[in-house]
Amino acid sequence: MQNRSYRIVEVREQVLADNGKAAEKNRECLKQNGSFLVNLMGSPGAGKTSTILKIIEKLREKYRIGVMEADADGDTDAAAIGKTGTRVIQLHTGGLCHMDADMTGRGLLAFDIKDLDLVILENVGNLVCPAEFEVGADLRIMILSVPEGDDKPLKYPLMFSISDALLISKTDTEGIFDFSRDLAVQRALALNPDLSVFFVSAKTGEGYDEFCRFLDQKISAKRYLSAGKEEYE
Amino acid sequence: MHEMGIVIHLAKTLEETAREEGLTKIGSVTLDVGEVSGIVTDYFEDCWNYFRRKHPVLSEAELHIGIIPALTWCDSCRSTYETVKYGRVCPNCGSGETWLVQGNECVIRQIEAED
Ligand SMILES: Nc1nc2c(ncn2[C@@H]2O[C@H](COP(=O)(O)OP(=O)(O)OP(=O)(O)O)[C@@H](O)[C@H]2O)c(=O)[nH]1
Ligand SMILES: [Mg+2]
Ligand SMILES: [Zn+2]
């Protein structure tokens, strides 16, 4: 730094402040367009795409759905969603380990979301980084599959703390793996008592009716709230 | 992997600050990183040294990291204790009604810069 004179600037800003601002922009954009955004997170192979296919099957009659695929750089998941006739875009994270709010915002723009009621983001398969970066979603859902083990809440506490709902997936494999429902739920609720927990299997279909009813209620609630506000304004 | 994502955001925030304050060159950045923020500081420095070269304003910026100790507040006996040593359960009274009060932050404290 030779003999240059430097002045000291106090910053005191969170490193992720810019992400927070971008997330706020997304929330505003969603509100104005009357759309609901779900941020779906979980390890690679936990069952994110299978869950999206179930949501499409159960809620497509009621809501216009769009899916943003961020997982990996391939497009096999996007192709699977596309087969159902649902609108889907593939986002390329360029190897980054999570979606940030800015990239999500660009996805929302690309979608023209005023024509969509429900947008589902399949985040990158990872239990660490997506938890650190809010994207402005109305609902954060994480999936923990039975084969991953009931000790995941101990190892990845932040993901469990920031989620609104936990799907324990692949319950059809419970006989094969040493997985305790009670332990998993206890450990998750110790981190986050407000977590709504569902047991699901994409193979047998178990639990998805109940989960989709929950999701449906959350979407309706946002609509009532924003409709109510307009009347008062 | 996670550190890289944070470094990208750090660079964005710094470039914005430089623009707002009219700074041409940043000489050093001081970060306050919480003990339980999940950031591995050695790896963070490697990511920074790799990444700063891509940004003219930041290319010479040295990274200084200050560690903020993690402290937990116990609601039952109304005192604080060291989080890393004792975890979620209060060592004074055994209560689990405890909250982290500091130690998971990642804040830019100050930068040294040239106008
Ligand atoms: N037995 C069983 N297998 C399942 C279930 N759900 C998903 N799988 C299988 O698990 C694998 C991964 O499922 P996906 O839905 O693609 O998981 P994902 O989280 O989207 O995976 P990535 O996008 O690759 O990270 C596939 O082979 C699915 O067939 C389930 O409920 N039971
Ligand atoms: Mg997938
Ligand atoms: Zn106590």
Short mmCIF file of C-alpha atoms and ligand atoms in Angstrom, two decimals:
data_model
loop_
_atom_site.label_atom_id
_atom_site.label_comp_id
_atom_site.label_asym_id
_atom_site.label_seq_id
_atom_site.Cartn_x
_atom_site.Cartn_y
_atom_site.Cartn_z
CA MET A 1 0.00 0.00 0.00
CA GLN A 2 3.05 2.30 -0.39
CA ASN A 3 2.62 5.81 0.96
CA ARG A 4 -0.84 6.54 -0.20
CA SER A 5 -3.14 8.18 2.26
CA TYR A 6 -6.20 6.24 3.03
CA ARG A 7 -9.20 7.40 4.95
CA ILE A 8 -11.25 5.15 7.13
CA VAL A 9 -14.90 4.69 6.30
CA GLU A 10 -17.17 3.17 8.92
CA VAL A 11 -19.53 0.81 7.18
CA ARG A 12 -21.27 -1.37 9.77
CA GLU A 13 -23.30 -3.15 7.18
CA GLN A 14 -24.26 -6.80 7.07
CA VAL A 15 -22.38 -8.56 4.30
CA LEU A 16 -25.66 -9.99 3.07
CA ALA A 17 -27.40 -6.61 3.14
CA ASP A 18 -27.61 -6.46 -0.66
CA ASN A 19 -29.27 -9.87 -0.67
CA GLY A 20 -31.77 -8.62 1.88
CA LYS A 21 -32.63 -5.66 -0.32
CA ALA A 22 -33.10 -7.87 -3.38
CA ALA A 23 -35.33 -10.21 -1.35
CA GLU A 24 -37.47 -7.25 -0.29
CA LYS A 25 -37.82 -6.28 -3.96
CA ASN A 26 -38.99 -9.81 -4.77
CA ARG A 27 -41.59 -9.72 -1.98
CA GLU A 28 -42.91 -6.43 -3.32
CA CYS A 29 -43.03 -7.78 -6.88
CA LEU A 30 -44.89 -10.92 -5.72
CA LYS A 31 -47.38 -8.86 -3.75
CA GLN A 32 -48.13 -6.59 -6.67
CA ASN A 33 -48.72 -9.52 -8.97
CA GLY A 34 -50.71 -11.53 -6.43
CA SER A 35 -48.29 -14.45 -6.66
CA PHE A 36 -47.04 -16.80 -3.97
CA LEU A 37 -43.43 -18.00 -3.92
CA VAL A 38 -42.27 -21.26 -2.36
CA ASN A 39 -38.56 -21.86 -1.71
CA LEU A 40 -38.06 -25.62 -1.72
CA MET A 41 -34.79 -26.80 -0.18
CA GLY A 42 -33.12 -30.08 0.70
CA SER A 43 -30.13 -32.33 0.04
CA PRO A 44 -29.44 -33.67 -3.45
CA GLY A 45 -31.93 -36.44 -4.18
CA ALA A 46 -34.13 -35.74 -1.13
CA GLY A 47 -37.23 -35.67 -3.33
CA LYS A 48 -37.62 -32.01 -4.32
CA THR A 49 -38.62 -32.65 -7.93
CA SER A 50 -40.93 -35.54 -6.94
CA THR A 51 -42.65 -33.22 -4.44
CA ILE A 52 -43.12 -30.50 -7.05
CA LEU A 53 -44.74 -33.06 -9.35
CA LYS A 54 -47.15 -33.98 -6.51
CA ILE A 55 -48.01 -30.34 -5.86
CA ILE A 56 -48.71 -29.86 -9.57
CA GLU A 57 -50.93 -32.94 -9.62
CA LYS A 58 -52.97 -31.78 -6.62
CA LEU A 59 -53.18 -28.02 -7.11
CA ARG A 60 -53.05 -27.46 -10.87
CA GLU A 61 -56.84 -27.19 -11.16
CA LYS A 62 -56.92 -24.39 -8.62
CA TYR A 63 -53.76 -22.38 -9.25
CA ARG A 64 -51.67 -21.38 -12.25
CA ILE A 65 -48.27 -22.82 -11.36
CA GLY A 66 -44.75 -22.01 -12.53
CA VAL A 67 -41.54 -23.78 -11.53
CA MET A 68 -37.99 -22.41 -11.38
CA GLU A 69 -35.34 -25.11 -11.47
CA ALA A 70 -32.02 -24.09 -9.97
CA ASP A 71 -30.77 -27.50 -9.06
CA ALA A 72 -27.51 -28.31 -10.82
CA ASP A 73 -26.81 -27.19 -14.34
CA GLY A 74 -28.47 -30.01 -16.19
CA ASP A 75 -32.08 -29.72 -17.25
CA THR A 76 -33.52 -33.17 -16.55
CA ASP A 77 -35.66 -31.87 -13.67
CA ALA A 78 -36.98 -29.05 -15.85
CA ALA A 79 -37.80 -31.59 -18.55
CA ALA A 80 -39.73 -33.76 -16.06
CA ILE A 81 -41.78 -30.76 -14.93
CA GLY A 82 -42.28 -29.60 -18.52
CA LYS A 83 -43.88 -32.93 -19.40
CA THR A 84 -46.83 -32.08 -17.16
CA GLY A 85 -47.53 -28.99 -19.27
CA THR A 86 -46.48 -26.71 -16.39
CA ARG A 87 -44.46 -23.59 -17.12
CA VAL A 88 -40.87 -24.13 -16.09
CA ILE A 89 -37.60 -22.25 -16.43
CA GLN A 90 -34.10 -23.52 -15.85
CA LEU A 91 -31.86 -21.09 -13.98
CA HIS A 92 -28.14 -21.54 -14.29
CA THR A 93 -26.37 -20.85 -11.05
CA GLY A 94 -22.97 -21.41 -12.67
CA GLY A 95 -21.94 -23.90 -10.03
CA LEU A 96 -22.89 -21.67 -7.11
CA CYS A 97 -24.17 -23.56 -4.09
CA HIS A 98 -27.41 -21.66 -3.57
CA MET A 99 -29.91 -19.33 -5.23
CA ASP A 100 -29.69 -15.74 -4.07
CA ALA A 101 -32.44 -13.16 -4.13
CA ASP A 102 -31.09 -11.39 -7.20
CA MET A 103 -31.05 -14.56 -9.33
CA THR A 104 -34.53 -15.40 -8.07
CA GLY A 105 -35.71 -11.93 -9.06
CA ARG A 106 -34.40 -12.44 -12.57
CA GLY A 107 -36.30 -15.72 -12.71
CA LEU A 108 -39.51 -13.98 -11.63
CA LEU A 109 -39.02 -11.37 -14.37
CA ALA A 110 -38.40 -14.03 -16.99
CA PHE A 111 -41.69 -15.65 -15.97
CA ASP A 112 -43.96 -12.66 -16.32
CA ILE A 113 -45.47 -13.69 -13.00
CA LYS A 114 -48.69 -11.73 -13.24
CA ASP A 115 -50.07 -14.82 -14.99
CA LEU A 116 -48.99 -17.13 -12.17
CA ASP A 117 -50.57 -17.77 -8.76
CA LEU A 118 -47.93 -20.09 -7.39
CA VAL A 119 -44.22 -20.10 -8.19
CA ILE A 120 -42.06 -22.91 -6.83
CA LEU A 121 -38.29 -22.53 -6.68
CA GLU A 122 -36.36 -25.81 -6.54
CA ASN A 123 -33.23 -24.57 -4.81
CA VAL A 124 -29.79 -26.13 -5.22
CA GLY A 125 -29.46 -29.46 -3.39
CA ASN A 126 -27.60 -28.37 -0.25
CA LEU A 127 -28.52 -28.00 3.42
CA VAL A 128 -26.13 -25.16 4.24
CA CYS A 129 -26.00 -22.26 1.83
CA PRO A 130 -29.66 -21.91 0.76
CA ALA A 131 -30.48 -21.42 4.45
CA GLU A 132 -28.23 -18.36 4.59
CA PHE A 133 -29.70 -16.60 1.58
CA GLU A 134 -33.32 -15.52 1.78
CA VAL A 135 -34.94 -15.11 -1.63
CA GLY A 136 -38.14 -13.33 -0.57
CA ALA A 137 -40.31 -16.46 -0.49
CA ASP A 138 -43.73 -16.60 1.21
CA LEU A 139 -43.04 -20.13 2.41
CA ARG A 140 -39.78 -21.97 3.04
CA ILE A 141 -40.10 -25.72 2.80
CA MET A 142 -37.31 -28.16 3.48
CA ILE A 143 -37.28 -31.84 2.67
CA LEU A 144 -35.47 -34.42 4.76
CA SER A 145 -35.59 -37.92 3.31
CA VAL A 146 -35.59 -40.98 5.55
CA PRO A 147 -32.33 -42.41 4.11
CA GLU A 148 -30.48 -39.24 5.18
CA GLY A 149 -31.02 -40.05 8.85
CA ASP A 150 -32.78 -38.51 11.85
CA ASP A 151 -29.66 -36.67 13.04
CA LYS A 152 -29.69 -34.06 10.28
CA PRO A 153 -31.21 -31.36 12.56
CA LEU A 154 -28.15 -31.68 14.77
CA LYS A 155 -25.78 -31.24 11.86
CA TYR A 156 -27.58 -28.54 9.88
CA PRO A 157 -29.48 -26.51 12.49
CA LEU A 158 -29.86 -23.33 10.45
CA MET A 159 -31.87 -24.98 7.69
CA PHE A 160 -34.35 -26.31 10.26
CA SER A 161 -34.48 -22.96 12.04
CA ILE A 162 -35.39 -20.88 9.00
CA SER A 163 -37.93 -23.26 7.42
CA ASP A 164 -41.70 -22.95 7.85
CA ALA A 165 -42.47 -26.54 6.94
CA LEU A 166 -40.53 -29.79 7.07
CA LEU A 167 -41.40 -32.68 4.78
CA ILE A 168 -40.00 -35.98 5.94
CA SER A 169 -39.95 -37.83 2.64
CA LYS A 170 -39.55 -41.37 1.32
CA THR A 171 -41.44 -42.79 4.31
CA ASP A 172 -41.95 -45.97 2.26
CA THR A 173 -38.27 -46.77 2.98
CA GLU A 174 -38.59 -46.60 6.78
CA GLY A 175 -38.26 -50.37 7.16
CA ILE A 176 -34.84 -50.33 5.51
CA PHE A 177 -33.23 -47.43 7.33
CA ASP A 178 -32.69 -46.78 10.99
CA PHE A 179 -34.81 -43.67 11.22
CA SER A 180 -36.84 -42.56 14.22
CA ARG A 181 -39.74 -40.24 13.42
CA ASP A 182 -39.92 -39.17 17.06
CA LEU A 183 -36.24 -38.27 17.29
CA ALA A 184 -36.28 -36.41 13.98
CA VAL A 185 -39.33 -34.37 14.97
CA GLN A 186 -38.06 -33.69 18.50
CA ARG A 187 -34.72 -32.48 17.20
CA ALA A 188 -36.32 -30.31 14.54
CA LEU A 189 -38.88 -28.76 16.92
CA ALA A 190 -36.20 -28.05 19.50
CA LEU A 191 -34.63 -25.77 16.89
CA ASN A 192 -37.89 -24.35 15.61
CA PRO A 193 -41.13 -24.89 17.55
CA ASP A 194 -43.17 -23.24 14.76
CA LEU A 195 -42.20 -25.82 12.15
CA SER A 196 -45.13 -27.67 10.49
CA VAL A 197 -44.11 -31.28 9.94
CA PHE A 198 -45.50 -33.69 7.31
CA PHE A 199 -44.63 -37.29 6.50
CA VAL A 200 -44.76 -37.99 2.79
CA SER A 201 -43.91 -40.58 0.19
CA ALA A 202 -43.95 -39.83 -3.50
CA LYS A 203 -44.01 -43.56 -4.11
CA THR A 204 -47.16 -44.41 -2.15
CA GLY A 205 -48.62 -40.90 -2.21
CA GLU A 206 -48.81 -40.83 1.61
CA GLY A 207 -49.15 -37.39 3.17
CA TYR A 208 -49.30 -35.23 0.06
CA ASP A 209 -53.06 -34.55 0.37
CA GLU A 210 -52.52 -33.15 3.83
CA PHE A 211 -49.43 -31.19 2.84
CA CYS A 212 -51.11 -29.69 -0.23
CA ARG A 213 -54.09 -28.65 1.91
CA PHE A 214 -51.63 -26.81 4.17
CA LEU A 215 -50.01 -25.12 1.16
CA ASP A 216 -53.41 -24.23 -0.26
CA GLN A 217 -54.37 -22.59 3.05
CA LYS A 218 -51.19 -20.53 3.09
CA ILE A 219 -51.80 -19.29 -0.46
CA SER A 220 -55.43 -18.41 0.33
CA ALA A 221 -54.41 -16.64 3.53
CA LYS A 222 -52.02 -14.36 1.65
CA ARG A 223 -54.78 -13.51 -0.83
CA TYR A 224 -57.30 -12.66 1.89
CA LEU A 225 -54.76 -10.53 3.68
CA SER A 226 -53.77 -8.52 0.63
CA ALA A 227 -57.41 -8.18 -0.53
CA GLY A 228 -58.36 -6.95 2.96
CA LYS A 229 -55.62 -4.35 2.91
CA GLU A 230 -56.73 -2.93 -0.43
CA GLU A 231 -60.23 -2.38 0.94
CA TYR A 232 -58.82 -0.35 3.79
CA GLU A 233 -56.55 1.76 1.66
CA MET B 1 -18.29 -23.48 -1.05
CA HIS B 2 -20.44 -21.41 1.23
CA GLU B 3 -17.63 -18.92 1.82
CA MET B 4 -17.45 -18.17 -1.90
CA GLY B 5 -21.12 -17.15 -1.93
CA ILE B 6 -20.52 -14.77 0.99
CA VAL B 7 -17.42 -13.32 -0.67
CA ILE B 8 -19.42 -12.54 -3.81
CA HIS B 9 -21.91 -10.61 -1.68
CA LEU B 10 -19.15 -8.88 0.23
CA ALA B 11 -17.66 -7.68 -3.08
CA LYS B 12 -21.06 -6.41 -4.24
CA THR B 13 -21.65 -4.51 -1.02
CA LEU B 14 -18.17 -2.98 -1.12
CA GLU B 15 -18.51 -1.86 -4.72
CA GLU B 16 -21.79 -0.21 -3.83
CA THR B 17 -20.22 1.52 -0.85
CA ALA B 18 -17.32 2.68 -3.02
CA ARG B 19 -19.77 4.14 -5.53
CA GLU B 20 -21.82 5.90 -2.85
CA GLU B 21 -18.77 7.34 -1.11
CA GLY B 22 -16.87 8.12 -4.30
CA LEU B 23 -13.91 5.89 -3.45
CA THR B 24 -11.55 4.72 -6.17
CA LYS B 25 -9.49 2.16 -4.33
CA ILE B 26 -10.10 0.16 -1.19
CA GLY B 27 -6.94 -0.58 0.82
CA SER B 28 -8.37 -2.80 3.50
CA VAL B 29 -11.62 -4.25 4.74
CA THR B 30 -12.32 -5.17 8.34
CA LEU B 31 -15.02 -7.74 8.96
CA ASP B 32 -16.56 -8.79 12.23
CA VAL B 33 -17.33 -12.47 12.01
CA GLY B 34 -19.28 -14.29 14.68
CA GLU B 35 -17.78 -17.37 16.30
CA VAL B 36 -20.81 -19.47 15.33
CA SER B 37 -21.53 -17.82 11.97
CA GLY B 38 -20.43 -20.98 10.18
CA ILE B 39 -17.77 -19.08 8.26
CA VAL B 40 -14.38 -20.78 8.09
CA THR B 41 -12.06 -17.79 8.20
CA ASP B 42 -9.00 -19.41 6.56
CA TYR B 43 -11.05 -20.56 3.66
CA PHE B 44 -12.81 -17.21 3.53
CA GLU B 45 -9.42 -15.48 3.10
CA ASP B 46 -8.50 -17.82 0.25
CA CYS B 47 -11.77 -17.05 -1.50
CA TRP B 48 -11.21 -13.34 -0.97
CA ASN B 49 -7.69 -13.40 -2.41
CA TYR B 50 -8.96 -15.22 -5.44
CA PHE B 51 -11.97 -13.01 -5.94
CA ARG B 52 -10.63 -9.50 -5.28
CA ARG B 53 -8.45 -9.63 -8.40
CA LYS B 54 -11.57 -9.51 -10.54
CA HIS B 55 -12.66 -6.14 -9.14
CA PRO B 56 -10.50 -3.07 -9.86
CA VAL B 57 -11.67 -1.23 -6.74
CA LEU B 58 -10.89 -4.21 -4.54
CA SER B 59 -7.77 -5.65 -6.13
CA GLU B 60 -5.45 -4.32 -3.42
CA ALA B 61 -7.81 -4.69 -0.49
CA GLU B 62 -6.40 -6.62 2.45
CA LEU B 63 -8.89 -8.54 4.52
CA HIS B 64 -8.84 -8.24 8.30
CA ILE B 65 -11.16 -10.45 10.29
CA GLY B 66 -12.18 -9.81 13.89
CA ILE B 67 -13.91 -12.63 15.71
CA ILE B 68 -16.99 -11.85 17.79
CA PRO B 69 -17.39 -14.37 20.63
CA ALA B 70 -20.73 -16.16 20.78
CA LEU B 71 -22.86 -15.38 23.84
CA THR B 72 -26.15 -16.90 24.86
CA TRP B 73 -28.76 -15.29 27.11
CA CYS B 74 -30.68 -17.41 29.59
CA ASP B 75 -34.25 -16.27 30.15
CA SER B 76 -34.66 -18.19 33.39
CA CYS B 77 -31.73 -16.87 35.39
CA ARG B 78 -31.27 -13.73 33.30
CA SER B 79 -27.57 -14.03 32.61
CA THR B 80 -25.31 -14.67 29.63
CA TYR B 81 -22.84 -17.48 29.10
CA GLU B 82 -20.34 -18.68 26.46
CA THR B 83 -22.23 -20.46 23.71
CA VAL B 84 -19.40 -22.57 22.33
CA LYS B 85 -18.53 -24.00 25.74
CA TYR B 86 -22.05 -24.80 26.94
CA GLY B 87 -24.36 -24.96 23.92
CA ARG B 88 -28.10 -24.46 24.28
CA VAL B 89 -28.48 -25.42 27.94
CA CYS B 90 -27.66 -22.83 30.59
CA PRO B 91 -24.68 -23.91 32.77
CA ASN B 92 -25.98 -21.86 35.72
CA CYS B 93 -29.52 -23.18 36.04
CA GLY B 94 -29.95 -25.95 33.46
CA SER B 95 -32.70 -24.15 31.58
CA GLY B 96 -33.15 -24.57 27.82
CA GLU B 97 -34.94 -21.23 27.46
CA THR B 98 -31.89 -19.62 25.94
CA TRP B 99 -31.20 -17.35 22.98
CA LEU B 100 -28.08 -16.50 21.06
CA VAL B 101 -27.46 -12.78 21.57
CA GLN B 102 -24.32 -12.41 19.49
CA GLY B 103 -21.98 -14.57 17.47
CA ASN B 104 -23.65 -15.41 14.18
CA GLU B 105 -23.05 -12.13 12.42
CA CYS B 106 -20.89 -11.18 9.48
CA VAL B 107 -20.61 -7.41 9.40
CA ILE B 108 -18.34 -5.05 7.49
CA ARG B 109 -16.97 -2.87 10.29
CA GLN B 110 -14.86 -0.45 8.27
CA ILE B 111 -12.85 0.03 5.13
CA GLU B 112 -9.73 2.02 4.45
CA ALA B 113 -10.02 3.75 1.12
CA GLU B 114 -8.68 6.34 -1.26
CA ASP B 115 -10.90 9.03 -2.74
N1 LIG C 1 -38.68 -44.83 -2.46
C1 LIG C 1 -38.89 -43.56 -2.74
N2 LIG C 1 -38.09 -42.93 -3.64
C2 LIG C 1 -38.30 -41.64 -3.90
C3 LIG C 1 -39.33 -40.90 -3.26
N3 LIG C 1 -39.30 -39.63 -3.71
C4 LIG C 1 -38.29 -39.57 -4.60
N4 LIG C 1 -37.68 -40.78 -4.72
C5 LIG C 1 -36.55 -41.13 -5.59
O1 LIG C 1 -35.40 -40.43 -5.15
C6 LIG C 1 -34.64 -39.98 -6.26
C7 LIG C 1 -34.50 -38.46 -6.21
O2 LIG C 1 -35.76 -37.86 -6.28
P1 LIG C 1 -35.97 -36.38 -6.83
O3 LIG C 1 -37.40 -36.01 -6.66
O4 LIG C 1 -35.38 -36.26 -8.18
O5 LIG C 1 -35.07 -35.60 -5.78
P2 LIG C 1 -34.44 -34.13 -5.91
O6 LIG C 1 -34.33 -33.64 -4.52
O7 LIG C 1 -35.20 -33.31 -6.87
O8 LIG C 1 -33.01 -34.49 -6.48
P3 LIG C 1 -31.94 -33.54 -7.18
O9 LIG C 1 -32.72 -32.52 -7.99
O10 LIG C 1 -31.13 -34.43 -7.99
O11 LIG C 1 -31.18 -32.90 -6.05
C8 LIG C 1 -35.36 -40.46 -7.50
O12 LIG C 1 -34.79 -41.64 -7.91
C9 LIG C 1 -36.78 -40.67 -7.00
O13 LIG C 1 -37.46 -41.66 -7.74
C10 LIG C 1 -40.16 -41.60 -2.32
O14 LIG C 1 -41.09 -41.04 -1.71
N5 LIG C 1 -39.89 -42.90 -2.10
MG MG C 2 -34.55 -32.22 -8.52
ZN ZN C 3 -29.93 -19.97 33.46
#
